[in-house]
Amino acid sequence: IRRRLTRDLLGAVLLLLGGGLTALYFAARDAATDEFDTALEAKARAISTLTVWENDRVRVTFNDRFMPGFEERKPRDFFQLWDAEGNEVARSESLERDDRLPRRTGSLERPARWNLTLPSRRPGRAVGFAFRPKGAPPRAKGDDSEFRLVVASDREHLDETLWQLLGLCAGLGVLLVAVTLWVIPRVLRRGLQPLDRLGEQAAGIEAATLATRLAVEPLPSELRPIAHRLNDLFARLEQSFERE
């Protein structure tokens, strides 16, 4: 019984711990990624608000040096803007002449978000949406022409956070497993002591000691019916031996 209970309890607890830590990691990973995407989307919206329609053309009043991350010497952020026909309108100084960002966009309310390899050959994450510049003429009926903006950023800090989170969950899991392996056998040993004592008392009763009865009151309620039945059995055996 002890071995079976130990095996079953350890399996159940380890399964719950593994499932709980896995769910915790994925929830925290999604939260960290959403926070990163929110910051990236804020940069994209800032650039879109600086895109204005003047004299029948679009002008971007954005300056890379005013927003950290887009500077040319050590770029971490990149952006590229296209018109409705796919012609490039503007790009960040962090993009070299032959560099291109994927022209993948969603709506302003639901931007597209995805992972990519940056022009710097580092892993990154991008957000893209279609919008109409400030001051653009009213949209004619059936006109769905919109400008498309993609902003990408180095995800080094995000990856570091995720690795730290993974390490924390793994370390916590190892600690909890070690504690579980140490606690459960001892808890079971202590919990099954009344059953062990009952077995020892029953094993000590022989033909010469059939008048002995098991102590019922100190036992847990689950074992009392068994003790009563054993006492009844010993009483019948005693009577049988007396008749013999």
PDB file of N, CA, C and O in Angstrom, residues 38-66:
ATOM      1  N   THR A  38       3.170  46.029 -27.362  1.00  0.00           N
ATOM      2  CA  THR A  38       2.509  47.304 -27.059  1.00  0.00           C
ATOM      3  C   THR A  38       3.468  48.465 -27.203  1.00  0.00           C
ATOM      4  O   THR A  38       3.128  49.516 -27.767  1.00  0.00           O
ATOM      5  N   ALA A  39       4.697  48.293 -26.696  1.00  0.00           N
ATOM      6  CA  ALA A  39       5.702  49.349 -26.834  1.00  0.00           C
ATOM      7  C   ALA A  39       6.065  49.557 -28.297  1.00  0.00           C
ATOM      8  O   ALA A  39       6.236  50.708 -28.754  1.00  0.00           O
ATOM      9  N   LEU A  40       6.181  48.457 -29.048  1.00  0.00           N
ATOM     10  CA  LEU A  40       6.506  48.568 -30.469  1.00  0.00           C
ATOM     11  C   LEU A  40       5.370  49.231 -31.242  1.00  0.00           C
ATOM     12  O   LEU A  40       5.606  50.068 -32.130  1.00  0.00           O
ATOM     13  N   GLU A  41       4.153  48.894 -30.891  1.00  0.00           N
ATOM     14  CA  GLU A  41       3.003  49.516 -31.553  1.00  0.00           C
ATOM     15  C   GLU A  41       2.921  51.006 -31.233  1.00  0.00           C
ATOM     16  O   GLU A  41       2.515  51.816 -32.079  1.00  0.00           O
ATOM     17  N   ALA A  42       3.321  51.382 -30.006  1.00  0.00           N
ATOM     18  CA  ALA A  42       3.324  52.803 -29.647  1.00  0.00           C
ATOM     19  C   ALA A  42       4.313  53.580 -30.525  1.00  0.00           C
ATOM     20  O   ALA A  42       4.032  54.717 -30.948  1.00  0.00           O
ATOM     21  N   LYS A  43       5.463  52.978 -30.805  1.00  0.00           N
ATOM     22  CA  LYS A  43       6.415  53.634 -31.711  1.00  0.00           C
ATOM     23  C   LYS A  43       5.827  53.783 -33.100  1.00  0.00           C
ATOM     24  O   LYS A  43       5.984  54.829 -33.752  1.00  0.00           O
ATOM     25  N   ALA A  44       5.159  52.711 -33.569  1.00  0.00           N
ATOM     26  CA  ALA A  44       4.562  52.774 -34.905  1.00  0.00           C
ATOM     27  C   ALA A  44       3.471  53.843 -34.972  1.00  0.00           C
ATOM     28  O   ALA A  44       3.382  54.591 -35.957  1.00  0.00           O
ATOM     29  N   ARG A  45       2.663  53.958 -33.948  1.00  0.00           N
ATOM     30  CA  ARG A  45       1.610  54.975 -33.947  1.00  0.00           C
ATOM     31  C   ARG A  45       2.208  56.383 -33.886  1.00  0.00           C
ATOM     32  O   ARG A  45       1.672  57.324 -34.478  1.00  0.00           O
ATOM     33  N   ALA A  46       3.324  56.516 -33.163  1.00  0.00           N
ATOM     34  CA  ALA A  46       3.977  57.824 -33.111  1.00  0.00           C
ATOM     35  C   ALA A  46       4.466  58.230 -34.502  1.00  0.00           C
ATOM     36  O   ALA A  46       4.337  59.396 -34.911  1.00  0.00           O
ATOM     37  N   ILE A  47       5.032  57.255 -35.229  1.00  0.00           N
ATOM     38  CA  ILE A  47       5.488  57.554 -36.588  1.00  0.00           C
ATOM     39  C   ILE A  47       4.303  57.876 -37.493  1.00  0.00           C
ATOM     40  O   ILE A  47       4.364  58.785 -38.339  1.00  0.00           O
ATOM     41  N   SER A  48       3.207  57.143 -37.335  1.00  0.00           N
ATOM     42  CA  SER A  48       2.039  57.389 -38.188  1.00  0.00           C
ATOM     43  C   SER A  48       1.450  58.778 -37.939  1.00  0.00           C
ATOM     44  O   SER A  48       0.959  59.420 -38.876  1.00  0.00           O
ATOM     45  N   THR A  49       1.476  59.237 -36.699  1.00  0.00           N
ATOM     46  CA  THR A  49       0.957  60.586 -36.423  1.00  0.00           C
ATOM     47  C   THR A  49       1.863  61.668 -36.981  1.00  0.00           C
ATOM     48  O   THR A  49       1.411  62.818 -37.180  1.00  0.00           O
ATOM     49  N   LEU A  50       3.135  61.345 -37.229  1.00  0.00           N
ATOM     50  CA  LEU A  50       4.062  62.306 -37.819  1.00  0.00           C
ATOM     51  C   LEU A  50       4.078  62.234 -39.341  1.00  0.00           C
ATOM     52  O   LEU A  50       4.881  62.909 -39.982  1.00  0.00           O
ATOM     53  N   THR A  51       3.209  61.405 -39.890  1.00  0.00           N
ATOM     54  CA  THR A  51       3.069  61.293 -41.343  1.00  0.00           C
ATOM     55  C   THR A  51       1.882  62.160 -41.771  1.00  0.00           C
ATOM     56  O   THR A  51       0.734  61.876 -41.420  1.00  0.00           O
ATOM     57  N   VAL A  52       2.175  63.227 -42.502  1.00  0.00           N
ATOM     58  CA  VAL A  52       1.135  64.209 -42.857  1.00  0.00           C
ATOM     59  C   VAL A  52       1.057  64.350 -44.381  1.00  0.00           C
ATOM     60  O   VAL A  52       2.025  64.116 -45.111  1.00  0.00           O
ATOM     61  N   TRP A  53      -0.143  64.722 -44.801  1.00  0.00           N
ATOM     62  CA  TRP A  53      -0.397  64.942 -46.232  1.00  0.00           C
ATOM     63  C   TRP A  53      -0.313  66.445 -46.494  1.00  0.00           C
ATOM     64  O   TRP A  53      -1.078  67.222 -45.947  1.00  0.00           O
ATOM     65  N   GLU A  54       0.640  66.840 -47.345  1.00  0.00           N
ATOM     66  CA  GLU A  54       0.831  68.252 -47.667  1.00  0.00           C
ATOM     67  C   GLU A  54       1.094  68.407 -49.158  1.00  0.00           C
ATOM     68  O   GLU A  54       1.954  67.707 -49.720  1.00  0.00           O
ATOM     69  N   ASN A  55       0.352  69.322 -49.781  1.00  0.00           N
ATOM     70  CA  ASN A  55       0.561  69.635 -51.195  1.00  0.00           C
ATOM     71  C   ASN A  55       0.536  68.383 -52.075  1.00  0.00           C
ATOM     72  O   ASN A  55       1.424  68.158 -52.914  1.00  0.00           O
ATOM     73  N   ASP A  56      -0.497  67.593 -51.848  1.00  0.00           N
ATOM     74  CA  ASP A  56      -0.722  66.385 -52.646  1.00  0.00           C
ATOM     75  C   ASP A  56       0.387  65.352 -52.522  1.00  0.00           C
ATOM     76  O   ASP A  56       0.586  64.531 -53.436  1.00  0.00           O
ATOM     77  N   ARG A  57       1.108  65.383 -51.441  1.00  0.00           N
ATOM     78  CA  ARG A  57       2.105  64.347 -51.209  1.00  0.00           C
ATOM     79  C   ARG A  57       2.279  64.146 -49.702  1.00  0.00           C
ATOM     80  O   ARG A  57       1.836  64.973 -48.896  1.00  0.00           O
ATOM     81  N   VAL A  58       2.909  63.058 -49.365  1.00  0.00           N
ATOM     82  CA  VAL A  58       3.090  62.702 -47.957  1.00  0.00           C
ATOM     83  C   VAL A  58       4.477  63.131 -47.496  1.00  0.00           C
ATOM     84  O   VAL A  58       5.475  62.949 -48.207  1.00  0.00           O
ATOM     85  N   ARG A  59       4.502  63.695 -46.299  1.00  0.00           N
ATOM     86  CA  ARG A  59       5.778  64.087 -45.700  1.00  0.00           C
ATOM     87  C   ARG A  59       5.842  63.506 -44.295  1.00  0.00           C
ATOM     88  O   ARG A  59       4.892  63.618 -43.516  1.00  0.00           O
ATOM     89  N   VAL A  60       6.977  62.883 -43.983  1.00  0.00           N
ATOM     90  CA  VAL A  60       7.190  62.293 -42.657  1.00  0.00           C
ATOM     91  C   VAL A  60       8.117  63.215 -41.880  1.00  0.00           C
ATOM     92  O   VAL A  60       9.267  63.427 -42.272  1.00  0.00           O
ATOM     93  N   THR A  61       7.592  63.796 -40.816  1.00  0.00           N
ATOM     94  CA  THR A  61       8.373  64.743 -40.014  1.00  0.00           C
ATOM     95  C   THR A  61       9.153  64.049 -38.910  1.00  0.00           C
ATOM     96  O   THR A  61       9.601  64.680 -37.957  1.00  0.00           O
ATOM     97  N   PHE A  62       9.339  62.755 -39.056  1.00  0.00           N
ATOM     98  CA  PHE A  62      10.041  61.975 -38.047  1.00  0.00           C
ATOM     99  C   PHE A  62      11.544  62.131 -38.235  1.00  0.00           C
ATOM    100  O   PHE A  62      12.057  62.141 -39.354  1.00  0.00           O
ATOM    101  N   ASN A  63      12.263  62.243 -37.106  1.00  0.00           N
ATOM    102  CA  ASN A  63      13.718  62.295 -37.133  1.00  0.00           C
ATOM    103  C   ASN A  63      14.253  61.169 -36.251  1.00  0.00           C
ATOM    104  O   ASN A  63      13.915  61.079 -35.074  1.00  0.00           O
ATOM    105  N   ASP A  64      15.086  60.322 -36.839  1.00  0.00           N
ATOM    106  CA  ASP A  64      15.593  59.165 -36.111  1.00  0.00           C
ATOM    107  C   ASP A  64      16.282  59.550 -34.816  1.00  0.00           C
ATOM    108  O   ASP A  64      16.240  58.816 -33.831  1.00  0.00           O
ATOM    109  N   ARG A  65      16.917  60.700 -34.802  1.00  0.00           N
ATOM    110  CA  ARG A  65      17.716  61.068 -33.633  1.00  0.00           C
ATOM    111  C   ARG A  65      16.861  61.484 -32.445  1.00  0.00           C
ATOM    112  O   ARG A  65      17.352  61.575 -31.323  1.00  0.00           O
ATOM    113  N   PHE A  66      15.590  61.745 -32.690  1.00  0.00           N
ATOM    114  CA  PHE A  66      14.705  62.152 -31.602  1.00  0.00           C
ATOM    115  C   PHE A  66      14.058  60.951 -30.906  1.00  0.00           C
ATOM    116  O   PHE A  66      13.420  61.117 -29.876  1.00  0.00           O
TER     117      PHE A  66
END
